GROMACS .gro file of N, CA and C in nm:
model
  534
    1MET      N    1  -7.398  -3.851 -16.452
    1MET     CA    2  -7.462  -3.871 -16.322
    1MET      C    3  -7.561  -3.768 -16.288
    2ALA      N    4  -7.521  -3.646 -16.328
    2ALA     CA    5  -7.606  -3.532 -16.301
    2ALA      C    6  -7.743  -3.547 -16.377
    3ASP      N    7  -7.742  -3.609 -16.487
    3ASP     CA    8  -7.866  -3.631 -16.563
    3ASP      C    9  -7.958  -3.720 -16.491
    4ALA      N   10  -7.900  -3.823 -16.422
    4ALA     CA   11  -7.981  -3.923 -16.344
    4ALA      C   12  -8.048  -3.850 -16.234
    5MET      N   13  -8.004  -3.752 -16.180
    5MET     CA   14  -8.054  -3.686 -16.062
    5MET      C   15  -8.163  -3.579 -16.097
    6ASP      N   16  -8.180  -3.551 -16.219
    6ASP     CA   17  -8.269  -3.451 -16.264
    6ASP      C   18  -8.414  -3.469 -16.224
    7GLY      N   19  -8.462  -3.583 -16.210
    7GLY     CA   20  -8.598  -3.607 -16.179
    7GLY      C   21  -8.636  -3.576 -16.040
    8PHE      N   22  -8.544  -3.566 -15.945
    8PHE     CA   23  -8.569  -3.543 -15.809
    8PHE      C   24  -8.584  -3.390 -15.780
    9SER      N   25  -8.674  -3.359 -15.682
    9SER     CA   26  -8.710  -3.214 -15.651
    9SER      C   27  -8.713  -3.208 -15.495
   10LEU      N   28  -8.750  -3.095 -15.452
   10LEU     CA   29  -8.764  -3.067 -15.318
   10LEU      C   30  -8.887  -3.145 -15.259
   11ALA      N   31  -8.983  -3.160 -15.346
   11ALA     CA   32  -9.107  -3.236 -15.305
   11ALA      C   33  -9.081  -3.382 -15.291
   12CYS      N   34  -8.982  -3.431 -15.383
   12CYS     CA   35  -8.959  -3.576 -15.396
   12CYS      C   36  -8.801  -3.595 -15.400
   13PRO      N   37  -8.736  -3.566 -15.289
   13PRO     CA   38  -8.592  -3.596 -15.280
   13PRO      C   39  -8.550  -3.736 -15.291
   14ALA      N   40  -8.432  -3.770 -15.321
   14ALA     CA   41  -8.382  -3.898 -15.328
   14ALA      C   42  -8.383  -3.977 -15.202
   15GLY      N   43  -8.378  -3.900 -15.082
   15GLY     CA   44  -8.376  -3.957 -14.958
   15GLY      C   45  -8.504  -3.982 -14.892
   16ALA      N   46  -8.622  -3.948 -14.962
   16ALA     CA   47  -8.752  -3.958 -14.899
   16ALA      C   48  -8.781  -4.102 -14.863
   17PRO      N   49  -8.750  -4.208 -14.945
   17PRO     CA   50  -8.787  -4.342 -14.903
   17PRO      C   51  -8.707  -4.379 -14.766
   18PHE      N   52  -8.602  -4.321 -14.741
   18PHE     CA   53  -8.529  -4.351 -14.613
   18PHE      C   54  -8.621  -4.324 -14.495
   19PHE      N   55  -8.687  -4.211 -14.497
   19PHE     CA   56  -8.772  -4.179 -14.384
   19PHE      C   57  -8.893  -4.283 -14.372
   20GLY      N   58  -8.949  -4.326 -14.481
   20GLY     CA   59  -9.048  -4.425 -14.480
   20GLY      C   60  -9.007  -4.561 -14.426
   21TYR      N   61  -8.887  -4.600 -14.474
   21TYR     CA   62  -8.831  -4.724 -14.412
   21TYR      C   63  -8.793  -4.714 -14.266
   22LEU      N   64  -8.747  -4.597 -14.228
   22LEU     CA   65  -8.708  -4.567 -14.086
   22LEU      C   66  -8.837  -4.579 -14.006
   23GLY      N   67  -8.947  -4.527 -14.052
   23GLY     CA   68  -9.066  -4.542 -13.978
   23GLY      C   69  -9.109  -4.687 -13.956
   24ALA      N   70  -9.101  -4.765 -14.065
   24ALA     CA   71  -9.129  -4.912 -14.054
   24ALA      C   72  -9.029  -4.972 -13.961
   25ALA      N   73  -8.909  -4.953 -13.962
   25ALA     CA   74  -8.811  -5.007 -13.874
   25ALA      C   75  -8.834  -4.975 -13.720
   26LEU      N   76  -8.866  -4.847 -13.701
   26LEU     CA   77  -8.893  -4.805 -13.570
   26LEU      C   78  -9.022  -4.856 -13.519
   27ALA      N   79  -9.122  -4.875 -13.600
   27ALA     CA   80  -9.252  -4.936 -13.547
   27ALA      C   81  -9.220  -5.076 -13.500
   28MET      N   82  -9.143  -5.151 -13.584
   28MET     CA   83  -9.120  -5.287 -13.557
   28MET      C   84  -9.019  -5.300 -13.433
   29ALA      N   85  -8.918  -5.220 -13.427
   29ALA     CA   86  -8.818  -5.231 -13.321
   29ALA      C   87  -8.871  -5.187 -13.183
   30LEU      N   88  -8.931  -5.067 -13.186
   30LEU     CA   89  -8.984  -5.024 -13.057
   30LEU      C   90  -9.102  -5.101 -13.004
   31ALA      N   91  -9.195  -5.155 -13.090
   31ALA     CA   92  -9.310  -5.232 -13.042
   31ALA      C   93  -9.259  -5.363 -12.989
   32ASN      N   94  -9.163  -5.424 -13.064
   32ASN     CA   95  -9.103  -5.549 -13.016
   32ASN      C   96  -9.014  -5.536 -12.894
   33LEU      N   97  -8.951  -5.418 -12.873
   33LEU     CA   98  -8.882  -5.390 -12.752
   33LEU      C   99  -8.985  -5.391 -12.634
   34GLY      N  100  -9.091  -5.323 -12.653
   34GLY     CA  101  -9.204  -5.328 -12.549
   34GLY      C  102  -9.252  -5.461 -12.518
   35ALA      N  103  -9.283  -5.541 -12.629
   35ALA     CA  104  -9.330  -5.677 -12.618
   35ALA      C  105  -9.229  -5.766 -12.541
   36ALA      N  106  -9.093  -5.748 -12.578
   36ALA     CA  107  -8.996  -5.828 -12.507
   36ALA      C  108  -8.983  -5.795 -12.356
   37TYR      N  109  -8.988  -5.671 -12.329
   37TYR     CA  110  -8.982  -5.628 -12.190
   37TYR      C  111  -9.110  -5.681 -12.113
   38GLY      N  112  -9.220  -5.664 -12.170
   38GLY     CA  113  -9.350  -5.710 -12.109
   38GLY      C  114  -9.343  -5.856 -12.081
   39THR      N  115  -9.299  -5.934 -12.177
   39THR     CA  116  -9.287  -6.077 -12.169
   39THR      C  117  -9.193  -6.118 -12.059
   40CYS      N  118  -9.079  -6.054 -12.061
   40CYS     CA  119  -8.971  -6.090 -11.951
   40CYS      C  120  -9.020  -6.049 -11.819
   41LYS      N  121  -9.070  -5.933 -11.801
   41LYS     CA  122  -9.116  -5.882 -11.672
   41LYS      C  123  -9.232  -5.966 -11.617
   42ALA      N  124  -9.330  -5.996 -11.708
   42ALA     CA  125  -9.447  -6.083 -11.657
   42ALA      C  126  -9.396  -6.223 -11.635
   43GLY      N  127  -9.305  -6.270 -11.715
   43GLY     CA  128  -9.251  -6.404 -11.700
   43GLY      C  129  -9.181  -6.421 -11.567
   44THR      N  130  -9.112  -6.326 -11.518
   44THR     CA  131  -9.052  -6.344 -11.393
   44THR      C  132  -9.157  -6.337 -11.281
   45GLY      N  133  -9.263  -6.264 -11.292
   45GLY     CA  134  -9.367  -6.270 -11.192
   45GLY      C  135  -9.443  -6.402 -11.199
   46ILE      N  136  -9.462  -6.458 -11.313
   46ILE     CA  137  -9.526  -6.593 -11.322
   46ILE      C  138  -9.438  -6.700 -11.257
   47SER      N  139  -9.305  -6.685 -11.283
   47SER     CA  140  -9.217  -6.787 -11.225
   47SER      C  141  -9.206  -6.783 -11.077
   48GLY      N  142  -9.206  -6.654 -11.028
   48GLY     CA  143  -9.210  -6.640 -10.874
   48GLY      C  144  -9.331  -6.685 -10.819
   49MET      N  145  -9.447  -6.663 -10.879
   49MET     CA  146  -9.582  -6.704 -10.834
   49MET      C  147  -9.597  -6.857 -10.838
   50GLY      N  148  -9.540  -6.914 -10.948
   50GLY     CA  149  -9.565  -7.055 -10.986
   50GLY      C  150  -9.500  -7.149 -10.879
   51VAL      N  151  -9.400  -7.103 -10.809
   51VAL     CA  152  -9.334  -7.187 -10.706
   51VAL      C  153  -9.432  -7.222 -10.593
   52SER      N  154  -9.509  -7.124 -10.554
   52SER     CA  155  -9.602  -7.142 -10.444
   52SER      C  156  -9.744  -7.192 -10.493
   53ARG      N  157  -9.783  -7.145 -10.614
   53ARG     CA  158  -9.910  -7.180 -10.660
   53ARG      C  159  -9.910  -7.227 -10.804
   54PRO      N  160  -9.863  -7.343 -10.825
   54PRO     CA  161  -9.847  -7.391 -10.976
   54PRO      C  162  -9.986  -7.411 -11.035
   55ASP      N  163 -10.091  -7.417 -10.958
   55ASP     CA  164 -10.227  -7.437 -11.018
   55ASP      C  165 -10.278  -7.303 -11.091
   56LEU      N  166 -10.211  -7.186 -11.061
   56LEU     CA  167 -10.251  -7.069 -11.123
   56LEU      C  168 -10.165  -7.018 -11.239
   57VAL      N  169 -10.069  -7.104 -11.275
   57VAL     CA  170  -9.977  -7.055 -11.383
   57VAL      C  171 -10.044  -7.028 -11.512
   58MET      N  172 -10.141  -7.116 -11.551
   58MET     CA  173 -10.204  -7.108 -11.678
   58MET      C  174 -10.286  -6.977 -11.682
   59LYS      N  175 -10.356  -6.943 -11.575
   59LYS     CA  176 -10.424  -6.813 -11.565
   59LYS      C  177 -10.324  -6.693 -11.580
   60ALA      N  178 -10.221  -6.712 -11.519
   60ALA     CA  179 -10.119  -6.603 -11.516
   60ALA      C  180 -10.044  -6.577 -11.643
   61LEU      N  181 -10.061  -6.663 -11.739
   61LEU     CA  182  -9.996  -6.641 -11.871
   61LEU      C  183 -10.062  -6.538 -11.953
   62ILE      N  184 -10.180  -6.477 -11.919
   62ILE     CA  185 -10.241  -6.380 -11.997
   62ILE      C  186 -10.160  -6.255 -12.021
   63PRO      N  187 -10.076  -6.200 -11.930
   63PRO     CA  188  -9.994  -6.087 -11.953
   63PRO      C  189  -9.891  -6.120 -12.068
   64VAL      N  190  -9.842  -6.236 -12.065
   64VAL     CA  191  -9.739  -6.272 -12.168
   64VAL      C  192  -9.805  -6.269 -12.300
   65VAL      N  193  -9.923  -6.324 -12.319
   65VAL     CA  194  -9.996  -6.325 -12.447
   65VAL      C  195 -10.025  -6.180 -12.490
   66MET      N  196 -10.067  -6.096 -12.395
   66MET     CA  197 -10.097  -5.953 -12.430
   66MET      C  198  -9.977  -5.873 -12.465
   67ALA      N  199  -9.865  -5.908 -12.406
   67ALA     CA  200  -9.740  -5.841 -12.449
   67ALA      C  201  -9.704  -5.880 -12.582
   68GLY      N  202  -9.723  -6.006 -12.629
   68GLY     CA  203  -9.696  -6.054 -12.765
   68GLY      C  204  -9.776  -5.990 -12.866
   69VAL      N  205  -9.906  -5.948 -12.824
   69VAL     CA  206  -9.998  -5.885 -12.919
   69VAL      C  207  -9.941  -5.745 -12.955
   70VAL      N  208  -9.876  -5.685 -12.861
   70VAL     CA  209  -9.818  -5.552 -12.889
   70VAL      C  210  -9.706  -5.557 -12.996
   71GLY      N  211  -9.627  -5.671 -13.000
   71GLY     CA  212  -9.534  -5.692 -13.102
   71GLY      C  213  -9.597  -5.713 -13.238
   72ILE      N  214  -9.719  -5.766 -13.242
   72ILE     CA  215  -9.792  -5.793 -13.365
   72ILE      C  216  -9.845  -5.652 -13.412
   73TYR      N  217  -9.875  -5.560 -13.331
   73TYR     CA  218  -9.920  -5.429 -13.369
   73TYR      C  219  -9.805  -5.362 -13.447
   74GLY      N  220  -9.681  -5.373 -13.394
   74GLY     CA  221  -9.568  -5.315 -13.467
   74GLY      C  222  -9.551  -5.377 -13.603
   75LEU      N  223  -9.558  -5.505 -13.609
   75LEU     CA  224  -9.550  -5.582 -13.740
   75LEU      C  225  -9.645  -5.533 -13.843
   76ILE      N  226  -9.773  -5.517 -13.798
   76ILE     CA  227  -9.879  -5.469 -13.883
   76ILE      C  228  -9.844  -5.331 -13.940
   77ILE      N  229  -9.795  -5.240 -13.857
   77ILE     CA  230  -9.761  -5.111 -13.898
   77ILE      C  231  -9.636  -5.114 -14.001
   78ALA      N  232  -9.545  -5.187 -13.961
   78ALA     CA  233  -9.420  -5.195 -14.048
   78ALA      C  234  -9.454  -5.255 -14.189
   79VAL      N  235  -9.538  -5.354 -14.194
   79VAL     CA  236  -9.581  -5.410 -14.316
   79VAL      C  237  -9.652  -5.312 -14.406
   80ILE      N  238  -9.751  -5.237 -14.341
   80ILE     CA  239  -9.833  -5.140 -14.411
   80ILE      C  240  -9.743  -5.026 -14.465
   81ILE      N  241  -9.659  -4.981 -14.386
   81ILE     CA  242  -9.571  -4.873 -14.434
   81ILE      C  243  -9.472  -4.917 -14.543
   82SER      N  244  -9.413  -5.033 -14.523
   82SER     CA  245  -9.310  -5.075 -14.621
   82SER      C  246  -9.377  -5.113 -14.759
   83THR      N  247  -9.503  -5.143 -14.761
   83THR     CA  248  -9.570  -5.172 -14.887
   83THR      C  249  -9.605  -5.036 -14.962
   84LYS      N  250  -9.600  -4.928 -14.895
   84LYS     CA  251  -9.640  -4.801 -14.946
   84LYS      C  252  -9.512  -4.720 -14.997
   85VAL      N  253  -9.385  -4.761 -14.957
   85VAL     CA  254  -9.274  -4.697 -15.008
   85VAL      C  255  -9.242  -4.733 -15.147
   86LYS      N  256  -9.217  -4.642 -15.235
   86LYS     CA  257  -9.195  -4.663 -15.377
   86LYS      C  258  -9.054  -4.616 -15.414
   87ALA      N  259  -8.989  -4.704 -15.481
   87ALA     CA  260  -8.858  -4.674 -15.543
   87ALA      C  261  -8.868  -4.591 -15.659
   88PRO      N  262  -8.761  -4.507 -15.689
   88PRO     CA  263  -8.769  -4.432 -15.807
   88PRO      C  264  -8.757  -4.534 -15.937
   89VAL      N  265  -8.813  -4.492 -16.046
   89VAL     CA  266  -8.804  -4.575 -16.161
   89VAL      C  267  -8.721  -4.498 -16.272
   90LEU      N  268  -8.647  -4.577 -16.343
   90LEU     CA  269  -8.559  -4.522 -16.444
   90LEU      C  270  -8.642  -4.514 -16.573
   91VAL      N  271  -8.651  -4.382 -16.616
   91VAL     CA  272  -8.724  -4.353 -16.744
   91VAL      C  273  -8.615  -4.291 -16.836
   92GLY      N  274  -8.570  -4.364 -16.938
   92GLY     CA  275  -8.469  -4.328 -17.025
   92GLY      C  276  -8.344  -4.323 -16.945
   93SER      N  277  -8.280  -4.202 -16.932
   93SER     CA  278  -8.152  -4.195 -16.849
   93SER      C  279  -8.176  -4.119 -16.716
   94THR      N  280  -8.303  -4.091 -16.681
   94THR     CA  281  -8.335  -4.013 -16.567
   94THR      C  282  -8.423  -4.096 -16.472
   95PHE      N  283  -8.387  -4.079 -16.345
   95PHE     CA  284  -8.471  -4.146 -16.243
   95PHE      C  285  -8.597  -4.065 -16.213
   96LYS      N  286  -8.717  -4.115 -16.217
   96LYS     CA  287  -8.835  -4.048 -16.185
   96LYS      C  288  -8.876  -4.095 -16.044
   97PRO      N  289  -8.878  -4.001 -15.947
   97PRO     CA  290  -8.925  -4.040 -15.817
   97PRO      C  291  -9.076  -4.069 -15.807
   98GLN      N  292  -9.105  -4.163 -15.721
   98GLN     CA  293  -9.248  -4.203 -15.693
   98GLN      C  294  -9.296  -4.172 -15.551
   99TYR      N  295  -9.206  -4.128 -15.469
   99TYR     CA  296  -9.231  -4.118 -15.326
   99TYR      C  297  -9.198  -3.976 -15.279
  100THR      N  298  -9.300  -3.907 -15.228
  100THR     CA  299  -9.279  -3.773 -15.177
  100THR      C  300  -9.223  -3.761 -15.044
  101LEU      N  301  -9.164  -3.646 -15.008
  101LEU     CA  302  -9.112  -3.622 -14.879
  101LEU      C  303  -9.220  -3.614 -14.778
  102PHE      N  304  -9.342  -3.564 -14.815
  102PHE     CA  305  -9.456  -3.581 -14.726
  102PHE      C  306  -9.489  -3.720 -14.692
  103ALA      N  307  -9.487  -3.819 -14.788
  103ALA     CA  308  -9.516  -3.955 -14.759
  103ALA      C  309  -9.410  -4.007 -14.663
  104GLY      N  310  -9.284  -3.972 -14.688
  104GLY     CA  311  -9.178  -4.014 -14.592
  104GLY      C  312  -9.200  -3.971 -14.454
  105ALA      N  313  -9.233  -3.845 -14.437
  105ALA     CA  314  -9.251  -3.790 -14.305
  105ALA      C  315  -9.383  -3.849 -14.244
  106SER      N  316  -9.480  -3.869 -14.322
  106SER     CA  317  -9.608  -3.933 -14.270
  106SER      C  318  -9.582  -4.072 -14.228
  107HIS      N  319  -9.501  -4.150 -14.300
  107HIS     CA  320  -9.469  -4.283 -14.260
  107HIS      C  321  -9.383  -4.292 -14.143
  108LEU      N  322  -9.287  -4.193 -14.131
  108LEU     CA  323  -9.194  -4.187 -14.016
  108LEU      C  324  -9.285  -4.162 -13.891
  109ALA      N  325  -9.372  -4.068 -13.899
  109ALA     CA  326  -9.458  -4.031 -13.780
  109ALA      C  327  -9.545  -4.149 -13.756
  110SER      N  328  -9.595  -4.231 -13.854
  110SER     CA  329  -9.672  -4.346 -13.831
  110SER      C  330  -9.588  -4.445 -13.753
  111GLY      N  331  -9.472  -4.469 -13.786
  111GLY     CA  332  -9.383  -4.569 -13.718
  111GLY      C  333  -9.351  -4.525 -13.580
  112LEU      N  334  -9.322  -4.402 -13.560
  112LEU     CA  335  -9.293  -4.347 -13.429
  112LEU      C  336  -9.416  -4.359 -13.330
  113ALA      N  337  -9.532  -4.318 -13.390
  113ALA     CA  338  -9.654  -4.324 -13.307
  113ALA      C  339  -9.685  -4.465 -13.266
  114GLY      N  340  -9.683  -4.560 -13.361
  114GLY     CA  341  -9.710  -4.699 -13.327
  114GLY      C  342  -9.598  -4.759 -13.231
  115GLY      N  343  -9.482  -4.737 -13.267
  115GLY     CA  344  -9.366  -4.794 -13.199
  115GLY      C  345  -9.361  -4.747 -13.064
  116CYS      N  346  -9.373  -4.620 -13.038
  116CYS     CA  347  -9.359  -4.562 -12.905
  116CYS      C  348  -9.476  -4.602 -12.817
  117SER      N  349  -9.593  -4.621 -12.876
  117SER     CA  350  -9.712  -4.658 -12.805
  117SER      C  351  -9.696  -4.806 -12.761
  118GLY      N  352  -9.647  -4.887 -12.862
  118GLY     CA  353  -9.615  -5.028 -12.828
  118GLY      C  354  -9.514  -5.041 -12.719
  119LEU      N  355  -9.411  -4.964 -12.722
  119LEU     CA  356  -9.315  -4.965 -12.608
  119LEU      C  357  -9.378  -4.925 -12.475
  120ALA      N  358  -9.458  -4.831 -12.470
  120ALA     CA  359  -9.523  -4.788 -12.354
  120ALA      C  360  -9.625  -4.901 -12.294
  121ALA      N  361  -9.695  -4.957 -12.395
  121ALA     CA  362  -9.788  -5.059 -12.357
  121ALA      C  363  -9.715  -5.185 -12.313
  122GLY      N  364  -9.606  -5.216 -12.366
  122GLY     CA  365  -9.527  -5.339 -12.322
  122GLY      C  366  -9.474  -5.316 -12.182
  123ILE      N  367  -9.425  -5.200 -12.164
  123ILE     CA  368  -9.375  -5.163 -12.023
  123ILE      C  369  -9.483  -5.183 -11.923
  124ALA      N  370  -9.596  -5.114 -11.955
  124ALA     CA  371  -9.715  -5.123 -11.863
  124ALA      C  372  -9.761  -5.262 -11.841
  125ILE      N  373  -9.768  -5.348 -11.944
  125ILE     CA  374  -9.818  -5.477 -11.931
  125ILE      C  375  -9.711  -5.559 -11.847
  126GLY      N  376  -9.581  -5.539 -11.868
  126GLY     CA  377  -9.483  -5.610 -11.794
  126GLY      C  378  -9.495  -5.577 -11.647
  127VAL      N  379  -9.501  -5.447 -11.606
  127VAL     CA  380  -9.508  -5.419 -11.465
  127VAL      C  381  -9.633  -5.469 -11.405
  128VAL      N  382  -9.743  -5.449 -11.468
  128VAL     CA  383  -9.872  -5.502 -11.423
  128VAL      C  384  -9.869  -5.656 -11.414
  129GLY      N  385  -9.811  -5.714 -11.519
  129GLY     CA  386  -9.807  -5.863 -11.517
  129GLY      C  387  -9.726  -5.923 -11.410
  130ASP      N  388  -9.611  -5.853 -11.382
  130ASP     CA  389  -9.523  -5.907 -11.271
  130ASP      C  390  -9.595  -5.891 -11.141
  131ILE      N  391  -9.632  -5.773 -11.099
  131ILE     CA  392  -9.692  -5.751 -10.974
  131ILE      C  393  -9.821  -5.820 -10.959
  132GLY      N  394  -9.909  -5.820 -11.068
  132GLY     CA  395 -10.036  -5.878 -11.064
  132GLY      C  396 -10.027  -6.035 -11.051
  133THR      N  397  -9.934  -6.097 -11.119
  133THR     CA  398  -9.932  -6.248 -11.101
  133THR      C  399  -9.879  -6.285 -10.967
  134ARG      N  400  -9.789  -6.206 -10.914
  134ARG     CA  401  -9.747  -6.232 -10.782
  134ARG      C  402  -9.849  -6.212 -10.674
  135SER      N  403  -9.936  -6.112 -10.696
  135SER     CA  404 -10.051  -6.088 -10.604
  135SER      C  405 -10.149  -6.192 -10.629
  136LEU      N  406 -10.164  -6.238 -10.748
  136LEU     CA  407 -10.271  -6.343 -10.778
  136LEU      C  408 -10.237  -6.465 -10.697
  137GLY      N  409 -10.109  -6.496 -10.684
  137GLY     CA  410 -10.061  -6.618 -10.604
  137GLY      C  411 -10.097  -6.603 -10.462
  138GLN      N  412 -10.118  -6.486 -10.409
  138GLN     CA  413 -10.149  -6.469 -10.267
  138GLN      C  414 -10.305  -6.452 -10.249
  139GLN      N  415 -10.366  -6.392 -10.351
  139GLN     CA  416 -10.510  -6.364 -10.346
  139GLN      C  417 -10.582  -6.382 -10.479
  140PRO      N  418 -10.631  -6.505 -10.515
  140PRO     CA  419 -10.692  -6.533 -10.645
  140PRO      C  420 -10.802  -6.434 -10.688
  141LYS      N  421 -10.866  -6.372 -10.595
  141LYS     CA  422 -10.973  -6.282 -10.624
  141LYS      C  423 -10.931  -6.160 -10.700
  142LEU      N  424 -10.803  -6.130 -10.704
  142LEU     CA  425 -10.747  -6.023 -10.779
  142LEU      C  426 -10.735  -6.040 -10.925
  143PHE      N  427 -10.772  -6.156 -10.973
  143PHE     CA  428 -10.764  -6.191 -11.118
  143PHE      C  429 -10.837  -6.092 -11.212
  144VAL      N  430 -10.962  -6.066 -11.169
  144VAL     CA  431 -11.045  -5.974 -11.262
  144VAL      C  432 -10.981  -5.834 -11.265
  145GLY      N  433 -10.938  -5.781 -11.156
  145GLY     CA  434 -10.885  -5.657 -11.149
  145GLY      C  435 -10.748  -5.647 -11.225
  146MET      N  436 -10.669  -5.748 -11.215
  146MET     CA  437 -10.548  -5.758 -11.291
  146MET      C  438 -10.575  -5.755 -11.446
  147ILE      N  439 -10.683  -5.826 -11.488
  147ILE     CA  440 -10.712  -5.840 -11.635
  147ILE      C  441 -10.765  -5.704 -11.678
  148LEU      N  442 -10.843  -5.631 -11.602
  148LEU     CA  443 -10.888  -5.499 -11.638
  148LEU      C  444 -10.771  -5.401 -11.656
  149ILE      N  445 -10.686  -5.401 -11.559
  149ILE     CA  446 -10.564  -5.311 -11.577
  149ILE      C  447 -10.483  -5.353 -11.694
  150LEU      N  448 -10.467  -5.483 -11.727
  150LEU     CA  449 -10.399  -5.522 -11.840
  150LEU      C  450 -10.468  -5.477 -11.971
  151ILE      N  451 -10.601  -5.481 -11.972
  151ILE     CA  452 -10.677  -5.434 -12.093
  151ILE      C  453 -10.648  -5.285 -12.116
  152PHE      N  454 -10.648  -5.205 -12.012
  152PHE     CA  455 -10.612  -5.063 -12.031
  152PHE      C  456 -10.471  -5.044 -12.072
  153ALA      N  457 -10.379  -5.123 -12.028
  153ALA     CA  458 -10.240  -5.115 -12.072
  153ALA      C  459 -10.237  -5.150 -12.222
  154GLU      N  460 -10.296  -5.255 -12.260
  154GLU     CA  461 -10.295  -5.298 -12.396
  154GLU      C  462 -10.363  -5.198 -12.494
  155ALA      N  463 -10.454  -5.125 -12.433
  155ALA     CA  464 -10.533  -5.021 -12.514
  155ALA      C  465 -10.428  -4.909 -12.563
  156LEU      N  466 -10.326  -4.886 -12.487
  156LEU     CA  467 -10.223  -4.787 -12.524
  156LEU      C  468 -10.161  -4.831 -12.655
  157GLY      N  469 -10.131  -4.948 -12.671
  157GLY     CA  470 -10.074  -4.997 -12.795
  157GLY      C  471 -10.170  -4.995 -12.911
  158LEU      N  472 -10.299  -5.014 -12.880
  158LEU     CA  473 -10.409  -5.018 -12.981
  158LEU      C  474 -10.429  -4.875 -13.028
  159TYR      N  475 -10.422  -4.782 -12.937
  159TYR     CA  476 -10.439  -4.641 -12.974
  159TYR      C  477 -10.322  -4.605 -13.073
  160GLY      N  478 -10.201  -4.641 -13.043
  160GLY     CA  479 -10.087  -4.615 -13.133
  160GLY      C  480 -10.110  -4.688 -13.271
  161LEU      N  481 -10.162  -4.803 -13.276
  161LEU     CA  482 -10.194  -4.876 -13.402
  161LEU      C  483 -10.295  -4.790 -13.478
  162ILE      N  484 -10.408  -4.750 -13.419
  162ILE     CA  485 -10.504  -4.669 -13.487
  162ILE      C  486 -10.438  -4.546 -13.546
  163VAL      N  487 -10.366  -4.468 -13.461
  163VAL     CA  488 -10.312  -4.344 -13.513
  163VAL      C  489 -10.209  -4.368 -13.624
  164ALA      N  490 -10.135  -4.476 -13.611
  164ALA     CA  491 -10.040  -4.513 -13.718
  164ALA      C  492 -10.108  -4.540 -13.848
  165LEU      N  493 -10.219  -4.612 -13.838
  165LEU     CA  494 -10.298  -4.643 -13.962
  165LEU      C  495 -10.348  -4.526 -14.027
  166ILE      N  496 -10.399  -4.423 -13.944
  166ILE     CA  497 -10.445  -4.295 -13.997
  166ILE      C  498 -10.336  -4.218 -14.060
  167PHE      N  499 -10.220  -4.214 -13.997
  167PHE     CA  500 -10.103  -4.141 -14.051
  167PHE      C  501 -10.064  -4.206 -14.188
  168SER      N  502 -10.055  -4.328 -14.185
  168SER     CA  503  -9.996  -4.398 -14.303
  168SER      C  504 -10.096  -4.397 -14.416
  169SER      N  505 -10.234  -4.372 -14.393
  169SER     CA  506 -10.320  -4.379 -14.506
  169SER      C  507 -10.354  -4.229 -14.548
  170SER      N  508 -10.281  -4.133 -14.496
  170SER     CA  509 -10.309  -3.999 -14.538
  170SER      C  510 -10.265  -3.977 -14.675
  171PRO      N  511 -10.332  -3.884 -14.758
  171PRO     CA  512 -10.293  -3.861 -14.897
  171PRO      C  513 -10.145  -3.810 -14.895
  172THR      N  514 -10.069  -3.860 -14.988
  172THR     CA  515  -9.922  -3.826 -14.985
  172THR      C  516  -9.882  -3.735 -15.103
  173GLY      N  517  -9.968  -3.705 -15.188
  173GLY     CA  518  -9.936  -3.627 -15.309
  173GLY      C  519  -9.865  -3.704 -15.414
  174THR      N  520  -9.828  -3.629 -15.517
  174THR     CA  521  -9.751  -3.695 -15.629
  174THR      C  522  -9.627  -3.615 -15.662
  175CYS      N  523  -9.529  -3.669 -15.714
  175CYS     CA  524  -9.411  -3.605 -15.749
  175CYS      C  525  -9.433  -3.527 -15.883
  176PRO      N  526  -9.384  -3.400 -15.886
  176PRO     CA  527  -9.395  -3.322 -16.014
  176PRO      C  528  -9.317  -3.380 -16.131
  177ASN      N  529  -9.369  -3.363 -16.241
  177ASN     CA  530  -9.299  -3.403 -16.365
  177ASN      C  531  -9.204  -3.291 -16.403
  178ASN      N  532  -9.079  -3.333 -16.438
  178ASN     CA  533  -8.983  -3.233 -16.481
  178ASN      C  534  -8.962  -3.248 -16.626
   0.00000   0.00000   0.00000
C-alpha cells in the first residue's frame, strides 16, 4: 500500500480532488439555495398581489424567472469545475496524481465565489420581488423601477459567475514526477 502512495506529494496530495469537488458542490448548493429563496419569496408576493390584481400576474413573474437564472449560474460553475478535476492514474503499481493542490484551492474558491454571490443575488431578488410585486398591484407605474432593481440584484450573481470563471481557468500547474 505504501508503494501506491509514492506518487503523491505536497503539491499534489491525494485529497486535492476533494477540494475541487467541494467547490463544485458549494457552487451548486449555494446558488440553488439563493434561487429557491428568491422563487419562494417572490412567489408569495405574486400570490398576494394576484388576489386583487390578477391581470398583473404575468408581469409579476419576472422575479421568479430571474431567481431561476441564479441557479443556472451555479450549475454552469459546477459543471466547469467538475470537468477540470482529474483522478489519479495507476502507472504500474503507483498512483500518479493529475490534480494539484493549487487547482483544488482555485476550484474551491471558484465555487465559493459563485455560490455565495448566487445566494446573495437570490435573497435580493426574493425580497425585491416580494415587495415589488405587492407594490405593483397598488401602483402599476412602479414596474420599470422594480425591473431596474431586479437587474442590479441579478448582477450580483453575474459578478460571482465571472469571478468563478476567472478562478477556475487560472493555470493550475502540474504534478512533479517522482
